[in-house]
Amino acid sequence: MSLLELRDVHTYYGHIHALKGISLRVEEGEIVTLIGSNGAGKSTTLRTISGLVKPRQGEVRFQGKPIHRLPAHQIVALGVGHVPEGRKIFPRLTVEENLEIGAYLENDRKVVQKRKEEVFALFPRLYERRAQKGGTLSGGEQQMLAIGRALMQNPRILLMDEPSMGLAPVLVDFIFEIIQRLNREGRTILLVEQNARLALQIAHRGYVLATGEITLEGPARDLAQNPEVQKAYLGEG
């Protein structure tokens, strides 16, 4: 049984058919990446999993149970964490307040404090900025905060949408090191990433999306060697 599975998922925005029969799986302990051009349906796939949009057809299953009809907050409670595209932090709240919002389902203050300490150990910069308003952070710091906020839920799977977007190369490398570290520590990750080369370097498996459909799938190493992928997404050939 896969930790996460999508079965023939069709999602619409009004009359726009955004996902056209997506089927994929993520096994526990994997990094799986979705790559594709802008508008391919990558973010919509994550939003459908999280319950932010509902599929008209098909199933989303988590730990073997259907979740696609549940409201988003119940999907979070089951263990699905989402780091959204553009970070979506609360700019007028402090770093610490943003993190605590991430743990809103946890009533034990000792558990919340322990998770905060774990996030601060992962991102010492956030500890230094803990009393600072989120909107005054740099782009890289905001990305750290978005990841930290999702980790405050202690999710079984982490959905990450374009974590390198708008970041300097040195920060991109740092964020990808963090993704690998989280995975080594047992975190399952579904990664949407514009930098296909880096994503395929760290992922176990990958799926290529084009106009709402999966056109290729397989081990990440094989996809990185595929001539079509190299030409379309890696700038080779």
PDB file of C-alpha atoms in Angstrom:
ATOM      1  CA  MET A   1       0.000   0.000   0.000  1.00  0.00           C
ATOM      2  CA  SER A   2       1.395   3.358  -1.070  1.00  0.00           C
ATOM      3  CA  LEU A   3       1.453   6.222   1.427  1.00  0.00           C
ATOM      4  CA  LEU A   4      -0.172   8.496  -1.177  1.00  0.00           C
ATOM      5  CA  GLU A   5      -1.937   7.513  -4.376  1.00  0.00           C
ATOM      6  CA  LEU A   6      -3.864   9.419  -7.030  1.00  0.00           C
ATOM      7  CA  ARG A   7      -6.148   7.368  -9.249  1.00  0.00           C
ATOM      8  CA  ASP A   8      -7.404   8.873 -12.521  1.00  0.00           C
ATOM      9  CA  VAL A   9      -7.826  12.338 -11.005  1.00  0.00           C
ATOM     10  CA  HIS A  10      -9.596  15.013 -13.050  1.00  0.00           C
ATOM     11  CA  THR A  11      -9.595  18.541 -11.616  1.00  0.00           C
ATOM     12  CA  TYR A  12     -11.217  21.616 -13.113  1.00  0.00           C
ATOM     13  CA  TYR A  13     -11.063  25.368 -12.585  1.00  0.00           C
ATOM     14  CA  GLY A  14     -14.508  26.312 -13.818  1.00  0.00           C
ATOM     15  CA  HIS A  15     -14.604  24.972 -17.379  1.00  0.00           C
ATOM     16  CA  ILE A  16     -10.821  24.577 -17.589  1.00  0.00           C
ATOM     17  CA  HIS A  17      -9.796  20.910 -17.403  1.00  0.00           C
ATOM     18  CA  ALA A  18      -6.558  21.284 -15.413  1.00  0.00           C
ATOM     19  CA  LEU A  19      -5.810  17.640 -14.543  1.00  0.00           C
ATOM     20  CA  LYS A  20      -6.800  15.037 -17.109  1.00  0.00           C
ATOM     21  CA  GLY A  21      -6.626  11.656 -15.428  1.00  0.00           C
ATOM     22  CA  ILE A  22      -3.549  11.918 -13.200  1.00  0.00           C
ATOM     23  CA  SER A  23      -2.432   8.668 -11.565  1.00  0.00           C
ATOM     24  CA  LEU A  24       0.659   8.570  -9.373  1.00  0.00           C
ATOM     25  CA  ARG A  25       1.945   7.103  -6.141  1.00  0.00           C
ATOM     26  CA  VAL A  26       4.386   8.033  -3.413  1.00  0.00           C
ATOM     27  CA  GLU A  27       5.847   5.336  -1.186  1.00  0.00           C
ATOM     28  CA  GLU A  28       6.821   5.963   2.408  1.00  0.00           C
ATOM     29  CA  GLY A  29      10.361   7.346   2.687  1.00  0.00           C
ATOM     30  CA  GLU A  30      10.608   8.515  -0.923  1.00  0.00           C
ATOM     31  CA  ILE A  31      11.302  11.835  -2.557  1.00  0.00           C
ATOM     32  CA  VAL A  32       9.106  11.938  -5.653  1.00  0.00           C
ATOM     33  CA  THR A  33       9.292  14.928  -7.979  1.00  0.00           C
ATOM     34  CA  LEU A  34       6.818  16.368 -10.476  1.00  0.00           C
ATOM     35  CA  ILE A  35       8.427  18.275 -13.325  1.00  0.00           C
ATOM     36  CA  GLY A  36       6.903  20.063 -16.279  1.00  0.00           C
ATOM     37  CA  SER A  37       6.513  23.463 -17.862  1.00  0.00           C
ATOM     38  CA  ASN A  38       4.402  26.307 -16.448  1.00  0.00           C
ATOM     39  CA  GLY A  39       0.715  25.457 -16.627  1.00  0.00           C
ATOM     40  CA  ALA A  40       1.330  21.708 -16.784  1.00  0.00           C
ATOM     41  CA  GLY A  41      -0.745  21.047 -13.659  1.00  0.00           C
ATOM     42  CA  LYS A  42       1.975  20.519 -11.047  1.00  0.00           C
ATOM     43  CA  SER A  43       0.659  22.984  -8.454  1.00  0.00           C
ATOM     44  CA  THR A  44      -2.909  21.892  -9.149  1.00  0.00           C
ATOM     45  CA  THR A  45      -1.886  18.323  -8.331  1.00  0.00           C
ATOM     46  CA  LEU A  46      -0.605  19.410  -4.905  1.00  0.00           C
ATOM     47  CA  ARG A  47      -3.655  21.589  -4.294  1.00  0.00           C
ATOM     48  CA  THR A  48      -5.915  18.666  -5.150  1.00  0.00           C
ATOM     49  CA  ILE A  49      -4.081  16.403  -2.697  1.00  0.00           C
ATOM     50  CA  SER A  50      -4.378  19.060   0.023  1.00  0.00           C
ATOM     51  CA  GLY A  51      -8.096  19.530  -0.555  1.00  0.00           C
ATOM     52  CA  LEU A  52      -7.771  23.148  -1.682  1.00  0.00           C
ATOM     53  CA  VAL A  53      -9.491  22.134  -4.911  1.00  0.00           C
ATOM     54  CA  LYS A  54     -11.692  19.072  -5.334  1.00  0.00           C
ATOM     55  CA  PRO A  55     -11.435  16.591  -8.200  1.00  0.00           C
ATOM     56  CA  ARG A  56     -14.565  15.992 -10.260  1.00  0.00           C
ATOM     57  CA  GLN A  57     -13.463  12.451 -10.988  1.00  0.00           C
ATOM     58  CA  GLY A  58     -10.989   9.977  -9.528  1.00  0.00           C
ATOM     59  CA  GLU A  59      -9.589   9.355  -6.061  1.00  0.00           C
ATOM     60  CA  VAL A  60      -6.860  10.686  -3.794  1.00  0.00           C
ATOM     61  CA  ARG A  61      -5.903   8.046  -1.235  1.00  0.00           C
ATOM     62  CA  PHE A  62      -3.676   8.556   1.795  1.00  0.00           C
ATOM     63  CA  GLN A  63      -2.558   5.569   3.845  1.00  0.00           C
ATOM     64  CA  GLY A  64      -5.041   3.501   1.845  1.00  0.00           C
ATOM     65  CA  LYS A  65      -8.086   5.668   2.598  1.00  0.00           C
ATOM     66  CA  PRO A  66      -9.844   8.141   0.266  1.00  0.00           C
ATOM     67  CA  ILE A  67      -9.345  11.771   1.307  1.00  0.00           C
ATOM     68  CA  HIS A  68     -10.507  13.719  -1.761  1.00  0.00           C
ATOM     69  CA  ARG A  69     -13.914  14.551  -0.278  1.00  0.00           C
ATOM     70  CA  LEU A  70     -12.518  15.755   3.053  1.00  0.00           C
ATOM     71  CA  PRO A  71     -12.115  19.457   3.894  1.00  0.00           C
ATOM     72  CA  ALA A  72      -8.549  20.739   3.807  1.00  0.00           C
ATOM     73  CA  HIS A  73      -8.136  21.016   7.599  1.00  0.00           C
ATOM     74  CA  GLN A  74      -9.011  17.343   8.044  1.00  0.00           C
ATOM     75  CA  ILE A  75      -6.433  16.381   5.412  1.00  0.00           C
ATOM     76  CA  VAL A  76      -3.836  18.375   7.370  1.00  0.00           C
ATOM     77  CA  ALA A  77      -4.867  16.529  10.539  1.00  0.00           C
ATOM     78  CA  LEU A  78      -4.245  13.185   8.812  1.00  0.00           C
ATOM     79  CA  GLY A  79      -0.615  14.164   8.211  1.00  0.00           C
ATOM     80  CA  VAL A  80      -0.411  15.991   4.874  1.00  0.00           C
ATOM     81  CA  GLY A  81       1.779  19.100   5.113  1.00  0.00           C
ATOM     82  CA  HIS A  82       1.900  21.655   2.296  1.00  0.00           C
ATOM     83  CA  VAL A  83       4.600  24.251   1.589  1.00  0.00           C
ATOM     84  CA  PRO A  84       2.771  26.381  -0.987  1.00  0.00           C
ATOM     85  CA  GLU A  85       4.178  28.162  -3.996  1.00  0.00           C
ATOM     86  CA  GLY A  86       5.060  31.719  -3.029  1.00  0.00           C
ATOM     87  CA  ARG A  87       5.474  30.730   0.662  1.00  0.00           C
ATOM     88  CA  LYS A  88       2.174  32.315   1.825  1.00  0.00           C
ATOM     89  CA  ILE A  89       3.476  33.205   5.272  1.00  0.00           C
ATOM     90  CA  PHE A  90       1.602  35.680   7.485  1.00  0.00           C
ATOM     91  CA  PRO A  91       3.570  38.903   6.955  1.00  0.00           C
ATOM     92  CA  ARG A  92       2.252  40.792   9.999  1.00  0.00           C
ATOM     93  CA  LEU A  93       2.932  37.959  12.436  1.00  0.00           C
ATOM     94  CA  THR A  94       6.323  37.189  13.909  1.00  0.00           C
ATOM     95  CA  VAL A  95       8.377  34.182  12.916  1.00  0.00           C
ATOM     96  CA  GLU A  96       7.420  32.460  16.149  1.00  0.00           C
ATOM     97  CA  GLU A  97       3.716  33.212  15.669  1.00  0.00           C
ATOM     98  CA  ASN A  98       3.849  31.836  12.106  1.00  0.00           C
ATOM     99  CA  LEU A  99       5.359  28.628  13.436  1.00  0.00           C
ATOM    100  CA  GLU A 100       2.770  28.284  16.169  1.00  0.00           C
ATOM    101  CA  ILE A 101      -0.014  28.640  13.611  1.00  0.00           C
ATOM    102  CA  GLY A 102       1.506  25.608  11.888  1.00  0.00           C
ATOM    103  CA  ALA A 103       0.867  23.590  15.060  1.00  0.00           C
ATOM    104  CA  TYR A 104      -2.710  24.792  15.590  1.00  0.00           C
ATOM    105  CA  LEU A 105      -4.001  21.203  15.785  1.00  0.00           C
ATOM    106  CA  GLU A 106      -1.660  20.342  18.665  1.00  0.00           C
ATOM    107  CA  ASN A 107      -2.945  21.186  22.160  1.00  0.00           C
ATOM    108  CA  ASP A 108       0.086  20.050  24.147  1.00  0.00           C
ATOM    109  CA  ARG A 109       2.295  23.116  24.619  1.00  0.00           C
ATOM    110  CA  LYS A 110       5.311  20.963  25.416  1.00  0.00           C
ATOM    111  CA  VAL A 111       4.964  19.228  22.056  1.00  0.00           C
ATOM    112  CA  VAL A 112       4.617  22.581  20.288  1.00  0.00           C
ATOM    113  CA  GLN A 113       7.720  23.905  22.037  1.00  0.00           C
ATOM    114  CA  LYS A 114       9.690  20.776  21.124  1.00  0.00           C
ATOM    115  CA  ARG A 115       8.720  21.122  17.458  1.00  0.00           C
ATOM    116  CA  LYS A 116       9.715  24.788  17.470  1.00  0.00           C
ATOM    117  CA  GLU A 117      13.104  23.848  18.865  1.00  0.00           C
ATOM    118  CA  GLU A 118      13.502  21.259  16.095  1.00  0.00           C
ATOM    119  CA  VAL A 119      12.655  23.867  13.437  1.00  0.00           C
ATOM    120  CA  PHE A 120      15.105  26.353  14.983  1.00  0.00           C
ATOM    121  CA  ALA A 121      17.796  23.643  14.988  1.00  0.00           C
ATOM    122  CA  LEU A 122      17.118  23.066  11.294  1.00  0.00           C
ATOM    123  CA  PHE A 123      17.027  26.797  10.515  1.00  0.00           C
ATOM    124  CA  PRO A 124      19.157  28.745  13.038  1.00  0.00           C
ATOM    125  CA  ARG A 125      18.404  31.938  11.071  1.00  0.00           C
ATOM    126  CA  LEU A 126      14.758  31.638  12.110  1.00  0.00           C
ATOM    127  CA  TYR A 127      15.758  31.479  15.752  1.00  0.00           C
ATOM    128  CA  GLU A 128      17.720  34.701  15.313  1.00  0.00           C
ATOM    129  CA  ARG A 129      14.662  36.297  13.661  1.00  0.00           C
ATOM    130  CA  ARG A 130      12.019  34.713  15.896  1.00  0.00           C
ATOM    131  CA  ALA A 131      10.583  38.055  17.090  1.00  0.00           C
ATOM    132  CA  GLN A 132      10.724  39.647  13.631  1.00  0.00           C
ATOM    133  CA  LYS A 133       7.636  40.129  11.440  1.00  0.00           C
ATOM    134  CA  GLY A 134       7.421  37.580   8.638  1.00  0.00           C
ATOM    135  CA  GLY A 135       6.989  40.260   5.990  1.00  0.00           C
ATOM    136  CA  THR A 136      10.386  41.776   6.813  1.00  0.00           C
ATOM    137  CA  LEU A 137      12.303  38.554   6.152  1.00  0.00           C
ATOM    138  CA  SER A 138      14.326  37.937   3.006  1.00  0.00           C
ATOM    139  CA  GLY A 139      12.976  35.560   0.379  1.00  0.00           C
ATOM    140  CA  GLY A 140      15.216  32.760   1.596  1.00  0.00           C
ATOM    141  CA  GLU A 141      14.188  33.289   5.204  1.00  0.00           C
ATOM    142  CA  GLN A 142      10.529  33.286   4.216  1.00  0.00           C
ATOM    143  CA  GLN A 143      11.049  29.965   2.448  1.00  0.00           C
ATOM    144  CA  MET A 144      12.654  28.553   5.591  1.00  0.00           C
ATOM    145  CA  LEU A 145       9.667  29.805   7.564  1.00  0.00           C
ATOM    146  CA  ALA A 146       7.181  28.224   5.152  1.00  0.00           C
ATOM    147  CA  ILE A 147       8.961  24.873   5.465  1.00  0.00           C
ATOM    148  CA  GLY A 148       9.228  25.240   9.234  1.00  0.00           C
ATOM    149  CA  ARG A 149       5.530  26.066   9.551  1.00  0.00           C
ATOM    150  CA  ALA A 150       4.610  22.887   7.640  1.00  0.00           C
ATOM    151  CA  LEU A 151       6.961  20.820   9.812  1.00  0.00           C
ATOM    152  CA  MET A 152       5.196  22.095  12.933  1.00  0.00           C
ATOM    153  CA  GLN A 153       2.323  19.753  11.960  1.00  0.00           C
ATOM    154  CA  ASN A 154       4.742  16.785  12.074  1.00  0.00           C
ATOM    155  CA  PRO A 155       3.348  15.594   8.712  1.00  0.00           C
ATOM    156  CA  ARG A 156       3.645  12.072   7.326  1.00  0.00           C
ATOM    157  CA  ILE A 157       4.172  13.565   3.869  1.00  0.00           C
ATOM    158  CA  LEU A 158       5.409  17.015   2.887  1.00  0.00           C
ATOM    159  CA  LEU A 159       4.139  18.568  -0.344  1.00  0.00           C
ATOM    160  CA  MET A 160       6.632  21.199  -1.523  1.00  0.00           C
ATOM    161  CA  ASP A 161       5.686  23.597  -4.315  1.00  0.00           C
ATOM    162  CA  GLU A 162       8.580  25.393  -6.042  1.00  0.00           C
ATOM    163  CA  PRO A 163      10.795  25.788  -2.938  1.00  0.00           C
ATOM    164  CA  SER A 164      13.689  27.290  -4.951  1.00  0.00           C
ATOM    165  CA  MET A 165      11.614  29.940  -6.743  1.00  0.00           C
ATOM    166  CA  GLY A 166      13.219  33.384  -6.611  1.00  0.00           C
ATOM    167  CA  LEU A 167      16.161  32.324  -4.455  1.00  0.00           C
ATOM    168  CA  ALA A 168      19.868  32.987  -4.998  1.00  0.00           C
ATOM    169  CA  PRO A 169      21.859  29.891  -6.046  1.00  0.00           C
ATOM    170  CA  VAL A 170      23.536  29.514  -2.655  1.00  0.00           C
ATOM    171  CA  LEU A 171      20.121  29.464  -0.962  1.00  0.00           C
ATOM    172  CA  VAL A 172      18.764  27.012  -3.528  1.00  0.00           C
ATOM    173  CA  ASP A 173      21.585  24.634  -2.617  1.00  0.00           C
ATOM    174  CA  PHE A 174      20.813  25.099   1.086  1.00  0.00           C
ATOM    175  CA  ILE A 175      17.085  24.393   0.639  1.00  0.00           C
ATOM    176  CA  PHE A 176      17.832  21.243  -1.358  1.00  0.00           C
ATOM    177  CA  GLU A 177      20.240  20.082   1.350  1.00  0.00           C
ATOM    178  CA  ILE A 178      17.425  20.571   3.857  1.00  0.00           C
ATOM    179  CA  ILE A 179      15.042  18.517   1.695  1.00  0.00           C
ATOM    180  CA  GLN A 180      17.555  15.685   1.559  1.00  0.00           C
ATOM    181  CA  ARG A 181      18.177  15.916   5.300  1.00  0.00           C
ATOM    182  CA  LEU A 182      14.454  15.729   6.048  1.00  0.00           C
ATOM    183  CA  ASN A 183      14.200  12.688   3.818  1.00  0.00           C
ATOM    184  CA  ARG A 184      17.151  10.977   5.509  1.00  0.00           C
ATOM    185  CA  GLU A 185      15.392  11.566   8.818  1.00  0.00           C
ATOM    186  CA  GLY A 186      12.374   9.660   7.488  1.00  0.00           C
ATOM    187  CA  ARG A 187      10.210  12.360   5.930  1.00  0.00           C
ATOM    188  CA  THR A 188       8.340  11.486   2.724  1.00  0.00           C
ATOM    189  CA  ILE A 189       8.331  14.329   0.186  1.00  0.00           C
ATOM    190  CA  LEU A 190       6.405  15.121  -2.992  1.00  0.00           C
ATOM    191  CA  LEU A 191       8.346  17.903  -4.695  1.00  0.00           C
ATOM    192  CA  VAL A 192       7.221  20.279  -7.442  1.00  0.00           C
ATOM    193  CA  GLU A 193      10.266  22.142  -8.705  1.00  0.00           C
ATOM    194  CA  GLN A 194      11.129  24.418 -11.633  1.00  0.00           C
ATOM    195  CA  ASN A 195      14.791  23.354 -11.418  1.00  0.00           C
ATOM    196  CA  ALA A 196      14.288  19.931 -12.965  1.00  0.00           C
ATOM    197  CA  ARG A 197      17.987  19.088 -12.923  1.00  0.00           C
ATOM    198  CA  LEU A 198      18.302  19.551  -9.159  1.00  0.00           C
ATOM    199  CA  ALA A 199      14.973  17.863  -8.481  1.00  0.00           C
ATOM    200  CA  LEU A 200      15.970  14.744 -10.429  1.00  0.00           C
ATOM    201  CA  GLN A 201      19.334  14.666  -8.669  1.00  0.00           C
ATOM    202  CA  ILE A 202      17.768  14.279  -5.225  1.00  0.00           C
ATOM    203  CA  ALA A 203      14.537  12.402  -6.041  1.00  0.00           C
ATOM    204  CA  HIS A 204      14.034   8.648  -6.070  1.00  0.00           C
ATOM    205  CA  ARG A 205      11.336   8.729  -8.740  1.00  0.00           C
ATOM    206  CA  GLY A 206       9.715  11.330 -10.943  1.00  0.00           C
ATOM    207  CA  TYR A 207       6.724  12.135 -13.099  1.00  0.00           C
ATOM    208  CA  VAL A 208       6.658  14.490 -16.095  1.00  0.00           C
ATOM    209  CA  LEU A 209       3.454  16.479 -16.550  1.00  0.00           C
ATOM    210  CA  ALA A 210       2.333  18.217 -19.750  1.00  0.00           C
ATOM    211  CA  THR A 211      -1.017  20.008 -20.100  1.00  0.00           C
ATOM    212  CA  GLY A 212      -2.598  18.123 -17.222  1.00  0.00           C
ATOM    213  CA  GLU A 213      -1.389  14.630 -18.151  1.00  0.00           C
ATOM    214  CA  ILE A 214       1.531  12.450 -17.106  1.00  0.00           C
ATOM    215  CA  THR A 215       3.678  11.815 -20.152  1.00  0.00           C
ATOM    216  CA  LEU A 216       6.630  10.038 -18.533  1.00  0.00           C
ATOM    217  CA  GLU A 217       7.411   8.402 -15.209  1.00  0.00           C
ATOM    218  CA  GLY A 218      10.170   6.328 -13.705  1.00  0.00           C
ATOM    219  CA  PRO A 219      13.309   6.367 -11.564  1.00  0.00           C
ATOM    220  CA  ALA A 220      14.695   9.894 -11.374  1.00  0.00           C
ATOM    221  CA  ARG A 221      18.060   8.779 -12.728  1.00  0.00           C
ATOM    222  CA  ASP A 222      16.393   7.300 -15.817  1.00  0.00           C
ATOM    223  CA  LEU A 223      14.331  10.433 -16.427  1.00  0.00           C
ATOM    224  CA  ALA A 224      17.475  12.586 -16.200  1.00  0.00           C
ATOM    225  CA  GLN A 225      18.992  10.462 -18.999  1.00  0.00           C
ATOM    226  CA  ASN A 226      15.873  10.538 -21.170  1.00  0.00           C
ATOM    227  CA  PRO A 227      16.538  12.568 -24.363  1.00  0.00           C
ATOM    228  CA  GLU A 228      13.038  14.100 -24.318  1.00  0.00           C
ATOM    229  CA  VAL A 229      13.460  15.265 -20.728  1.00  0.00           C
ATOM    230  CA  GLN A 230      16.968  16.543 -21.413  1.00  0.00           C
ATOM    231  CA  LYS A 231      15.782  18.579 -24.384  1.00  0.00           C
ATOM    232  CA  ALA A 232      12.589  19.960 -22.825  1.00  0.00           C
ATOM    233  CA  TYR A 233      13.586  20.520 -19.195  1.00  0.00           C
ATOM    234  CA  LEU A 234      17.348  20.238 -18.751  1.00  0.00           C
ATOM    235  CA  GLY A 235      18.489  22.471 -21.589  1.00  0.00           C
ATOM    236  CA  GLU A 236      20.396  19.713 -23.356  1.00  0.00           C
ATOM    237  CA  GLY A 237      20.247  18.114 -26.767  1.00  0.00           C
TER     238      GLY A 237
END
